[in-house]
Coordinates of C-alpha atoms in Angstrom, one line a residue:
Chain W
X913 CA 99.0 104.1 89.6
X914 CA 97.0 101.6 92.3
X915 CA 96.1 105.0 94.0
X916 CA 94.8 107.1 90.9
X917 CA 92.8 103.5 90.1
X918 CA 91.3 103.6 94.0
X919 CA 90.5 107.0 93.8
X920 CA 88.7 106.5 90.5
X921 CA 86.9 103.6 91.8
X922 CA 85.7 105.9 95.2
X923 CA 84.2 108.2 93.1
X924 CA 82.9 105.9 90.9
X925 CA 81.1 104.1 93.7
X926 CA 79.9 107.2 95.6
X927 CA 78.4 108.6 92.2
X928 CA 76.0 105.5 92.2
X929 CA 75.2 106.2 95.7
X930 CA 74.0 109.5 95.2
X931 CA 72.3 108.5 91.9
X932 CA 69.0 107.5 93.2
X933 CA 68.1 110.6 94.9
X934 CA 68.8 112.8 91.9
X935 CA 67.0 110.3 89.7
X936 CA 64.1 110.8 92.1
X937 CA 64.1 114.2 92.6
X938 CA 64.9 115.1 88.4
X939 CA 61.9 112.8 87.6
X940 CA 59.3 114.5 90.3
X941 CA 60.8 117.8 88.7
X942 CA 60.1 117.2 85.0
X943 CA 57.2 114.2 85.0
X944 CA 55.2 115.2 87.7
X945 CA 55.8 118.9 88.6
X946 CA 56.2 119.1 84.7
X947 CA 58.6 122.2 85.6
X948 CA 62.2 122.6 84.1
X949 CA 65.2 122.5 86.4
X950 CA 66.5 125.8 86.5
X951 CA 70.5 126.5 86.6
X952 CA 71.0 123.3 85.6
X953 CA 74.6 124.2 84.7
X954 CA 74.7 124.7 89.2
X955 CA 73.0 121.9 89.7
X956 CA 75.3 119.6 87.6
X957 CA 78.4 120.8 89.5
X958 CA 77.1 120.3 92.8
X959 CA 76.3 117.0 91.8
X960 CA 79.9 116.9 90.7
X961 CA 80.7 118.2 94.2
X962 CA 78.7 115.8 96.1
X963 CA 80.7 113.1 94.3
X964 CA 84.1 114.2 94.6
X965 CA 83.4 114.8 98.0
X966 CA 81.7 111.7 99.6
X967 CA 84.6 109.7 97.9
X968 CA 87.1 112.0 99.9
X969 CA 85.4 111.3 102.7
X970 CA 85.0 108.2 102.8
X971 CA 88.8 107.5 101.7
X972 CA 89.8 109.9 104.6
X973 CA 87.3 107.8 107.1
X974 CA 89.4 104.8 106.5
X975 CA 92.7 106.3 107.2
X976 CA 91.5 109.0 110.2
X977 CA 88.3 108.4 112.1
X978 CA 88.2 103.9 112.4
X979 CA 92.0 104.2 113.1
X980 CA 91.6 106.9 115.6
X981 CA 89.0 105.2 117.3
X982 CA 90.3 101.5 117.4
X983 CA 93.3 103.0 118.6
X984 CA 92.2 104.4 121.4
X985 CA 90.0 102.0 122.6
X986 CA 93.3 99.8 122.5
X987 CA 95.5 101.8 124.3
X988 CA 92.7 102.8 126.8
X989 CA 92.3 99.1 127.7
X990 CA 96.2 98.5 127.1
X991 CA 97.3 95.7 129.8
X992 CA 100.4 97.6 130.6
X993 CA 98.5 100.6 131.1
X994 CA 95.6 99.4 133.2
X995 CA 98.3 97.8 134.8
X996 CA 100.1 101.2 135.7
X997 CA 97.0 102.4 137.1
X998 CA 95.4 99.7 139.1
X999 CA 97.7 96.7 139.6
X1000 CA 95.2 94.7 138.3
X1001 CA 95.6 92.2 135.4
X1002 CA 94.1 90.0 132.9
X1003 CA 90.9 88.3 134.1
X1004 CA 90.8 90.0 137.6
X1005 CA 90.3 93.2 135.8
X1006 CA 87.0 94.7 136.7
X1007 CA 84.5 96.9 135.1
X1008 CA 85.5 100.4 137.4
X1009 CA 89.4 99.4 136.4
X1010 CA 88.5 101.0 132.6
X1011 CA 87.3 104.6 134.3
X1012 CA 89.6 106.2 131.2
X1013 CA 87.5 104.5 128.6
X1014 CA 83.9 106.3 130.6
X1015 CA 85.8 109.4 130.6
X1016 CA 86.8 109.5 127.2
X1017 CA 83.1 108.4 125.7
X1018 CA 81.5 110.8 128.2
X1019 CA 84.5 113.5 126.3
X1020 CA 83.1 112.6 122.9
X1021 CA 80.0 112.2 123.2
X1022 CA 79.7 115.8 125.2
X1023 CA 81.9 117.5 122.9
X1024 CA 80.5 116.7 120.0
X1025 CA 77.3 117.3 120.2
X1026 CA 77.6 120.5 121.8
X1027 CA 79.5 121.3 118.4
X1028 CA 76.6 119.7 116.5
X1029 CA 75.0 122.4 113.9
X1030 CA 71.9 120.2 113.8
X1031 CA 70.8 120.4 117.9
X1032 CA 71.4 124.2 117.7
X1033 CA 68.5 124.8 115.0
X1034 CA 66.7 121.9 117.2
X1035 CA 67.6 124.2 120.0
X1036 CA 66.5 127.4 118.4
X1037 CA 63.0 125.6 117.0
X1038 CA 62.4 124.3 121.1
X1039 CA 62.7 128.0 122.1
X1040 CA 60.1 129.3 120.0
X1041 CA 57.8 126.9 120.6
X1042 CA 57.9 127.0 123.7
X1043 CA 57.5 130.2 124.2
X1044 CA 61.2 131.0 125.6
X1045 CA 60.7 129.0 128.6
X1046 CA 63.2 126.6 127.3
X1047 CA 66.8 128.0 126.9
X1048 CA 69.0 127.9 124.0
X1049 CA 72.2 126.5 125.6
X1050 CA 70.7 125.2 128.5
X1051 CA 68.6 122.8 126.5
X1052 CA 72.0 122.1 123.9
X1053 CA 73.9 121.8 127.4
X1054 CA 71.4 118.9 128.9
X1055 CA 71.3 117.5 125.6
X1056 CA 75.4 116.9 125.1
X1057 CA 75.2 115.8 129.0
X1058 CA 72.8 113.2 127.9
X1059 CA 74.9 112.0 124.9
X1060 CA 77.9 111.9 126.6
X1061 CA 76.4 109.6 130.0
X1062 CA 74.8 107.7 127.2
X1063 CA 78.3 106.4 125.4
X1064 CA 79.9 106.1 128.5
X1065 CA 76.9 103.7 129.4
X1066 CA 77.5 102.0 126.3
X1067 CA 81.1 101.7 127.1
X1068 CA 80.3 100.1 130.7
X1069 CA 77.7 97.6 128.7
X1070 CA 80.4 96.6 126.5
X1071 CA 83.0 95.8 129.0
X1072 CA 80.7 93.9 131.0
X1073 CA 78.7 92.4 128.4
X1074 CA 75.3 92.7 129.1
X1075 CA 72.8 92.5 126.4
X1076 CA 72.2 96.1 125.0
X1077 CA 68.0 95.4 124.8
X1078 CA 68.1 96.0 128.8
X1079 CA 69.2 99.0 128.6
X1080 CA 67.8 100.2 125.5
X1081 CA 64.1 98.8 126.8
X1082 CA 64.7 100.6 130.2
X1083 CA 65.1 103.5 128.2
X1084 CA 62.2 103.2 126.4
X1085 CA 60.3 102.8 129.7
X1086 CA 61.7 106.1 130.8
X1087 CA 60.8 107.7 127.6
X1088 CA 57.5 107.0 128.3
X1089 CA 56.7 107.8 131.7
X1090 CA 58.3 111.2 130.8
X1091 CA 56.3 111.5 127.4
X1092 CA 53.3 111.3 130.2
X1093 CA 54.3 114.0 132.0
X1094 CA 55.9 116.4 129.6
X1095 CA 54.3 119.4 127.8
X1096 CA 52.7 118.4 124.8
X1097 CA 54.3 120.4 122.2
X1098 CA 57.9 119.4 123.4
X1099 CA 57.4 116.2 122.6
X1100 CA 57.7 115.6 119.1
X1101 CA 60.7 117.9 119.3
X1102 CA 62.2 115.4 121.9
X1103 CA 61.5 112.4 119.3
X1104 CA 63.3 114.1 116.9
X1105 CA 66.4 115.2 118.7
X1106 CA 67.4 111.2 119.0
X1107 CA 68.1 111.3 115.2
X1108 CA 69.9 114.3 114.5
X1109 CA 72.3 114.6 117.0
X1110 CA 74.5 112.2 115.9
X1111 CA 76.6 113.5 112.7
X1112 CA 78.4 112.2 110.1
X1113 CA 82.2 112.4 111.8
X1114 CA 80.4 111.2 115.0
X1115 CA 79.2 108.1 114.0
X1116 CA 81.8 106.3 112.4
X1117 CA 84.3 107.7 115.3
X1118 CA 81.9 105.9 118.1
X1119 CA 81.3 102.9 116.3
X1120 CA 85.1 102.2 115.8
X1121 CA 85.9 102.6 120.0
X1122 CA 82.9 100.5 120.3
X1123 CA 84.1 97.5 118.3
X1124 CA 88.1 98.2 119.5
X1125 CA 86.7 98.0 122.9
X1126 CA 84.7 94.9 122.2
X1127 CA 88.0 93.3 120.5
X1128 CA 90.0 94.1 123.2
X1129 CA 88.1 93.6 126.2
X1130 CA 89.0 89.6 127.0
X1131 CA 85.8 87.4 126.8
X1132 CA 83.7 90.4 124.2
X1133 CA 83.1 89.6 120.8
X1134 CA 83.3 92.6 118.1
X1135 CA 79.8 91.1 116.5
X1136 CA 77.7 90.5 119.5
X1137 CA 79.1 93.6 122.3
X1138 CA 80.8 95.8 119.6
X1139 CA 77.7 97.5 118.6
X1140 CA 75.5 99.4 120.5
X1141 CA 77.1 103.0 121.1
X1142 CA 75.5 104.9 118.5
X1143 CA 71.5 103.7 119.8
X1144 CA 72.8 104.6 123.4
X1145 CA 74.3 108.2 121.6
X1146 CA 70.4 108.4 120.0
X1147 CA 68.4 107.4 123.0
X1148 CA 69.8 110.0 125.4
X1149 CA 68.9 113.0 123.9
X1150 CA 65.5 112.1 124.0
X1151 CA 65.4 111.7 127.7
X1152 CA 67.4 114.9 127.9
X1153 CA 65.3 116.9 125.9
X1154 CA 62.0 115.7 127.6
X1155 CA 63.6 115.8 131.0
X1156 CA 64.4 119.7 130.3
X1157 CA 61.1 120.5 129.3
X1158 CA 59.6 118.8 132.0
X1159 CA 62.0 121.3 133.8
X1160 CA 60.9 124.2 132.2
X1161 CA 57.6 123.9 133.4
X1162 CA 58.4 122.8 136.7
X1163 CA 60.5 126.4 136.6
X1164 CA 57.7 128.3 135.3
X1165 CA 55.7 127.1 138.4
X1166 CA 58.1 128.0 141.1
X1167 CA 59.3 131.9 140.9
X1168 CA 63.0 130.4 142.3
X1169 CA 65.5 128.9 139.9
X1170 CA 66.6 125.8 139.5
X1171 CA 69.9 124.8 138.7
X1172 CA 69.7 123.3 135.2
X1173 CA 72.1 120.9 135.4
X1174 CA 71.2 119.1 138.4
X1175 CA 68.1 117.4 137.0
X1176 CA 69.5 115.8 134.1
X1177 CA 71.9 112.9 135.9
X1178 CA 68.7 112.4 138.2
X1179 CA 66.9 111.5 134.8
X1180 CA 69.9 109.3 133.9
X1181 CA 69.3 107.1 136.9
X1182 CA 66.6 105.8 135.9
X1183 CA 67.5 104.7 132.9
X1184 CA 69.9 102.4 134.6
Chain M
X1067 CA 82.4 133.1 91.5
X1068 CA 82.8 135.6 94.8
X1069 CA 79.9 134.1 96.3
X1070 CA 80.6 130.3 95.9
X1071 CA 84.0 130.7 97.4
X1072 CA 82.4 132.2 100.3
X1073 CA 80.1 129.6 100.5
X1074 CA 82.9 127.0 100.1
X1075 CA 84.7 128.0 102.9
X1076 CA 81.8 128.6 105.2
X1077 CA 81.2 124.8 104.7
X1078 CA 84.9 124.2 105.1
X1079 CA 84.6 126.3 108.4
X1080 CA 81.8 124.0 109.5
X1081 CA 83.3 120.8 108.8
X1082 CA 86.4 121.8 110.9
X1083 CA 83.7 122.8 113.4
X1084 CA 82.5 118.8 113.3
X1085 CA 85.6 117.5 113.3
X1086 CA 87.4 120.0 116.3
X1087 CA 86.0 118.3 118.9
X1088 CA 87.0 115.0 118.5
X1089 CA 90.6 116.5 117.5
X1090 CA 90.8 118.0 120.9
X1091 CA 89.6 115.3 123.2
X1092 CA 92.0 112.9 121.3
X1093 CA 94.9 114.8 121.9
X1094 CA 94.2 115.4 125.1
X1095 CA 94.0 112.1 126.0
X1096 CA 97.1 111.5 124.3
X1097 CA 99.2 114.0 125.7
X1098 CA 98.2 113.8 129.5
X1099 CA 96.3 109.7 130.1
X1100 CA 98.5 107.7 127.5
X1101 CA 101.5 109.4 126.2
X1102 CA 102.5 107.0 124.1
X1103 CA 103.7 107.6 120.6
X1104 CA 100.7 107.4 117.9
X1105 CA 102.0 104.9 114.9
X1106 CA 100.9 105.8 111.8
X1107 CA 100.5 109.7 112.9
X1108 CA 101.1 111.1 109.6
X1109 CA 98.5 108.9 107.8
X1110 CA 96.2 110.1 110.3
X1111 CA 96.5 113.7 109.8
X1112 CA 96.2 113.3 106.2
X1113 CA 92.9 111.3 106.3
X1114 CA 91.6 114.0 108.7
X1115 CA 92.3 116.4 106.0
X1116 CA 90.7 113.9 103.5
X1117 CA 87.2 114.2 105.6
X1118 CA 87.3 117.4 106.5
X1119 CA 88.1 118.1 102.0
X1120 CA 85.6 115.8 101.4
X1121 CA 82.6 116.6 103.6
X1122 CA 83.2 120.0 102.6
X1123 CA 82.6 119.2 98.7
X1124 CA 79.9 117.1 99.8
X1125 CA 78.2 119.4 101.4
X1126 CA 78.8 122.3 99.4
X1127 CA 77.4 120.3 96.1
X1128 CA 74.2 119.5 98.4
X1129 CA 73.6 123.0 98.9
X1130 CA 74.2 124.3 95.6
X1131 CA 72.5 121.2 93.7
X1132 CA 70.3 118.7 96.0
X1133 CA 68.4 120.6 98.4
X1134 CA 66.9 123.7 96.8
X1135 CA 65.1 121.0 94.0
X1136 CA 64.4 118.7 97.1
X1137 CA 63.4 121.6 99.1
X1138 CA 61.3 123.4 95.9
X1139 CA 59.3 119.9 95.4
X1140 CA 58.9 119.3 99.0
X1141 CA 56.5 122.3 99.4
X1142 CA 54.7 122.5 96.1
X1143 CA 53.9 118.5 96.2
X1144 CA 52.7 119.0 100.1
X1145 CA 50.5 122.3 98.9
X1146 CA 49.1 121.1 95.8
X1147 CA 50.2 117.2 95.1
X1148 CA 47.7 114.6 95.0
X1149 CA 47.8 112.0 97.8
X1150 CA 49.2 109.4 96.2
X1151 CA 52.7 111.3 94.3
X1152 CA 52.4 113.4 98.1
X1153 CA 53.3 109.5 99.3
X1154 CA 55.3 108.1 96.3
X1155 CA 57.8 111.1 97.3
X1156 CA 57.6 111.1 100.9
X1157 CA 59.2 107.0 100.0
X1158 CA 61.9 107.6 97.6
X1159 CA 62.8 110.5 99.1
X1160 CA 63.4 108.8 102.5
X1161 CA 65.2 105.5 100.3
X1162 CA 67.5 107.7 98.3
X1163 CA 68.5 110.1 100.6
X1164 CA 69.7 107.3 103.3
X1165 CA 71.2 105.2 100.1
X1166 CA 73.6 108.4 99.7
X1167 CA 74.2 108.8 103.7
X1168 CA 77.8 108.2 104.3
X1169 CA 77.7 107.4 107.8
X1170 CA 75.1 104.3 107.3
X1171 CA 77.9 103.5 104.3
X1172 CA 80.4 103.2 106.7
X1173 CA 78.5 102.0 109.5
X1174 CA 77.4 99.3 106.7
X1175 CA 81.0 98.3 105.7
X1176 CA 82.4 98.2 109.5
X1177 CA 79.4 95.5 110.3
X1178 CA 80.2 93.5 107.5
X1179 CA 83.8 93.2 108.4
X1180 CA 82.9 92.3 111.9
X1181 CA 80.6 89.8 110.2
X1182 CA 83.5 88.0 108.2
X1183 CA 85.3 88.0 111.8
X1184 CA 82.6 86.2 113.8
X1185 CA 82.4 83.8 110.8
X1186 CA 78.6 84.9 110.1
X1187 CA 79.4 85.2 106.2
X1188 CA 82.2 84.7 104.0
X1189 CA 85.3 85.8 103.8
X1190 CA 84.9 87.3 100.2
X1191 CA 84.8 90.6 98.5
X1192 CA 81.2 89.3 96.9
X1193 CA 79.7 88.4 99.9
X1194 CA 80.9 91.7 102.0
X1195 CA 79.6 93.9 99.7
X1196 CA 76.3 91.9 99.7
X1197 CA 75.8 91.6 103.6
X1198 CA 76.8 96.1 103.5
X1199 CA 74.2 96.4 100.4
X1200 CA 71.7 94.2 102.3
X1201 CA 71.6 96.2 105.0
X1202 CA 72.0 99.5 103.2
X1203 CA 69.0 98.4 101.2
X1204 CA 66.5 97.3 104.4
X1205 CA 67.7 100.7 106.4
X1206 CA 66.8 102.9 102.7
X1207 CA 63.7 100.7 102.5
X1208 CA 62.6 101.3 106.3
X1209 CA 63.0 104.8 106.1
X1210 CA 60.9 105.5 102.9
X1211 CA 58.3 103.8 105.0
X1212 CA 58.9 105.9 107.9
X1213 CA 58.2 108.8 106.2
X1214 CA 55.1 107.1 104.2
X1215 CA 53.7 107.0 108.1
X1216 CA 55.3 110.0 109.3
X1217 CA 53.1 111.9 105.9
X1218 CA 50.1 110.1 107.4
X1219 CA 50.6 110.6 110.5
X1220 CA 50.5 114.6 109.5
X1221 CA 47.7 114.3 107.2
X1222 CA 45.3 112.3 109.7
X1223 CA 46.9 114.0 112.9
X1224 CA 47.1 110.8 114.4
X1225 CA 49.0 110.7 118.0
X1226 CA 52.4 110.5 117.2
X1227 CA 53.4 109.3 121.1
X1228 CA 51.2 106.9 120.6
X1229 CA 52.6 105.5 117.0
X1230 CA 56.2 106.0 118.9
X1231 CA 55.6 104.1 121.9
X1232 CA 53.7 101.4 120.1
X1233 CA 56.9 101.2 118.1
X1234 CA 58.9 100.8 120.9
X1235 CA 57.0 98.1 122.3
X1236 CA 56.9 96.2 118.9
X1237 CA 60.8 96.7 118.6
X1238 CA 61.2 94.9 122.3
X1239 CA 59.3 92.0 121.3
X1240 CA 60.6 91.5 117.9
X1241 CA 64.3 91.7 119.8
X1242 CA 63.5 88.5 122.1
X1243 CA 62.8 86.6 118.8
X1244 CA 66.1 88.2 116.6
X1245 CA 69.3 86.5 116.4
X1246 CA 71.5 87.9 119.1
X1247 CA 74.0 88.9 116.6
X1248 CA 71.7 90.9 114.7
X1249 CA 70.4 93.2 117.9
X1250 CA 72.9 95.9 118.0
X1251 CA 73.8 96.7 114.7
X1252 CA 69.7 96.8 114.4
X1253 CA 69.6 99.1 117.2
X1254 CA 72.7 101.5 116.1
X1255 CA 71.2 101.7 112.4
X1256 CA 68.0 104.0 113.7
X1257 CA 70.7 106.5 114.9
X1258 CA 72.8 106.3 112.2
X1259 CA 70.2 106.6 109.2
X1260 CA 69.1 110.4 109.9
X1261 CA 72.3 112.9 109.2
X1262 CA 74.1 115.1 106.3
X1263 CA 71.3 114.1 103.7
X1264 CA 68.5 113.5 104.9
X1265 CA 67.8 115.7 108.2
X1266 CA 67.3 119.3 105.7
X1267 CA 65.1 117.4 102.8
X1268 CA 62.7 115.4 105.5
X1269 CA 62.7 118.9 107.8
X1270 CA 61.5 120.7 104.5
X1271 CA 58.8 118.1 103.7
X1272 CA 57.3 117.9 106.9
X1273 CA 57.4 121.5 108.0
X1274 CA 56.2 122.2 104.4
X1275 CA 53.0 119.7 104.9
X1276 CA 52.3 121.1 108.1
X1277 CA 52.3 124.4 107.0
X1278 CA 49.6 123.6 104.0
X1279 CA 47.4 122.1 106.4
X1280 CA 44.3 124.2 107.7
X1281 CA 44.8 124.0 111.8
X1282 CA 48.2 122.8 111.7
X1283 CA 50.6 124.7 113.6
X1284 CA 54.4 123.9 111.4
X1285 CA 56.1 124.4 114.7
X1286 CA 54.7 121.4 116.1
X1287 CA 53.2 119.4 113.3
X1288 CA 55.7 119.4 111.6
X1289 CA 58.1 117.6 113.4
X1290 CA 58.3 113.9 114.3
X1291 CA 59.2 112.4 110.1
X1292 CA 62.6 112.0 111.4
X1293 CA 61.4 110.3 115.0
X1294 CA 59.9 107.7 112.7
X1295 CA 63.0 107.4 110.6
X1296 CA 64.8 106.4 113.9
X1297 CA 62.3 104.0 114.9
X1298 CA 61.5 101.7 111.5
X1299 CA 65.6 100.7 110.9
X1300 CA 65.3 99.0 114.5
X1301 CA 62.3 96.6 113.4
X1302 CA 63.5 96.0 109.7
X1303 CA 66.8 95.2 110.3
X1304 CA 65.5 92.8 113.1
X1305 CA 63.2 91.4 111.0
X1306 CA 66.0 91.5 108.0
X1307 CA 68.2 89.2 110.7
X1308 CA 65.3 87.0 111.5
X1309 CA 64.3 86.2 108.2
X1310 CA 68.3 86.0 106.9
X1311 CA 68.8 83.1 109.7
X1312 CA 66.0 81.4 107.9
X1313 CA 67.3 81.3 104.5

């Protein structure tokens, strides 16, 4: 009974969070493009669908994707098995002692965003406007290198505790030495790319092993380290994306070539 | 009937794709670094299956509902609207569409459990789902204005490194005066505002604007809406915790 009542009040709840856009877009339909919405029959099952389905997912969210990443921040920084691996404990633990927890945000954060349908039509759009001189993969290769140094960064500023606007401002810096330098019509391409490679299963995943690390890192507090991952996950692609176009050109200039994936730690660097 | 089962499982197919990955790092991890038994392993799977139902509906209703209106009103207001509905619509559009974003919901939530933890507010249904509308509220707010500048910044072909950068600099400064606690959910929200929903609609808007412009090339004009819906989250929710610490 409690769970038909939970489920009913998911679905109640994520109908009112769609609402406003199709209030929005119905009123600019019929008061100000004064056009009727045709197949409305469609439209009001899809809105049906849209319901049904963000309350799944959000039920599913609680039970899969925060577990799943508390957990293995937890077991990653697991006393017993840091201990295994280091002889270390407690408070002499250092930062390089949690290499698992780099690995598997660097695993993530590659991984999925080489999956990620959005970056591929970013991809596809950087190739034509550039002329071809930027490469499908290569460019969705440099870009899921990017994301995944950038949460393993995030990692490494969450076990040490260092306040994230360091990095995040030394970002910024690099972004804009590079945004001097870069062709002009990658650029607001590169802008861009920050936003949409980080999906919806992404997102929740990170920000869970960011606050389990934060929780179970000795001296971290979930409110002030915890966050953090996902800006590091949307700053890297950026770099990425402007660092390959600069590379690109660079190519374009020299008849031998490169190799593509050797320029894009260099770029990381800096932003350290 | 043919065709929306097709459909239906093509969006299935795609949000196994999303979820795949993070299946297969997991469990290699589990088998071969901790090799421990995973409590609750059953509940797990089932949740998986939950997101990857649910996502699937979602975005299947999107398609077949939400975007071909949004997409249909995005060109003919950028070809023929006047200025100000061309703006009134660039808003809303960016204020609904992140209302509806489930990451940002759950992002929202997480923050405002971590927020009863720390103390910061308290420990009551009322005043989670408050602080988790609050915020919802500033990000939808901050992105409507984003694309009210990113419109602009089409129309008037104004720099948009420039209106970037300058946005960058503002966000540093405003940082140094922010309570700490406030600075990385601040930060995390610009990332998290731009997915499922919003990324198509805001593509279709500014690509459509681009395209109706005399001397505009689409390709490259029309890019950058979503650069400024990563940027404006960062500042308001900032500002949000700045003025919140006042009250």
């Amino acid at each position: 009974m409690d769970l038909i009542v939970n489920a009913f009040l998911f679905v109640f709840n994520s109908a009112l969070d769609v609402a406003p856009i199709v209030f929005f877009l119905f009123v600019f339909q019929l008061f100000v493009m004064r056009e009727r919405i045709r197949n409305v029959q469609q439209v009001l099952v899809g809105f049906v669908f849209v319901t049904v389905g963000l309350g799944l997912f959000l039920v599913g969210l609680e039970q899969t994707l925060f577990p799943l990443g508390r957990l293995m921040a937890q077991q990653l920084t697991n006393p017993e098995f840091l201990f295994e691996l280091t002889g270390h404990i407690g408070d002499t633990l250092v930062w390089q002692d949690f290499y698992w927890v780099y690995l598997f945000a660097a695993a993530i954060g590659f991984s999925t965003t080489l999956a990620e349908p959005a970056l591929m039509a970013v991809s596809i759009k950087a190739n034509s406007v550039s002329g071809g001189a930027i490469g499908v993969w290569g460019l969705r290769v440099a870009v899921a290198i990017g994301v995944g140094v950038g949460v393993s960064l995030g990692c490494y500023r969450i076990i040490t505790g260092l306040p994230l606007q360091y990095f995040i401002a030394a970002g910024y810096v690099v972004v804009i030495v590079q945004t001097a330098m870069a062709p002009k019509m990658i650029i607001p391409l590169a802008y861009d790319s920050g936003g949409v490679t980080t999906s919806t299963v992404t997102v929740p995943l990170i920000t869970a092993l960011g606050l389990g690390l934060a929780e179970a890192v000795p001296g971290r507090s979930p409110l002030l380290d915890g966050f953090g991952l996902v800006a590091f996950a949307s700053l890297f692609p950026i770099i990425a994306v402007l660092a390959y176009g600069q590379l690109s050109v660079i190519r374009q200039t020299k008849p031998v070539a490169v190799d593509e994936e050797e320029e894009l730690p260099e770029e990381d660097k800096h932003a350290l | 009937m043919k065709d929306s089962l097709i459909a239906l499982s093509k969006d299935a197919l795609s949000s196994l794709r999303d979820l795949a990955p993070i299946v297969l790092v997991i469990a290699v991890f589990q088998a071969f670094v901790i090799q421990q038994p995973v409590s609750g392993f059953l509940s797990i799977v089932f949740g998986g299956l939950l997101v990857v139902a649910g996502l699937t509906f979602f975005i299947f209703g999107l398609r077949i509902a939400l975007f071909p209106i949004g997409e249909d009103l995005a060109h003919s207001l950028a070809h023929k609207g006047s200025a100000f509905w061309l703006f009134t619509f660039a808003f809303v559009l960016g204020f609904g569409t992140t209302i509806a974003e489930p990451a940002l919901l759950a992002v929202a939530e997480e923050a405002a459990e971590v927020a009863v933890g720390a103390g910061v507010i308290a420990d009551t249904e009322e005043a989670i789902s408050n602080y988790a509308m609050g915020l919802r509220l500033v990000v939808a707010l901050s992105v409507g204005v984003a694309l009210i500048l990113g419109v602009l910044r089409i129309i008037t072909n104004w720099s948009l490194p420039i209106m970037i950068i300058g946005g960058y600099i503002l966000v540093v400064i405003v940082t140094t005066i922010a309570p700490a606690e406030i600075v990385g959910i601040a930060y995390d929200s610009g990332g998290v505002t731009t997915s499922t929903v919003t990324v198509p609609l805001v593509t279709a808007l500014g690509v459509g604007l681009a395209s109706s412009l005399k001397g505009r090339n689409p390709m490259t004009d029309g890019f950058g809406l979503i650069a400024f819906a990563s940027l404006t989250p960062i500042l308001f929710v900032l500002v949000y915790g700045i003025v919140m610490q006042w009250i």
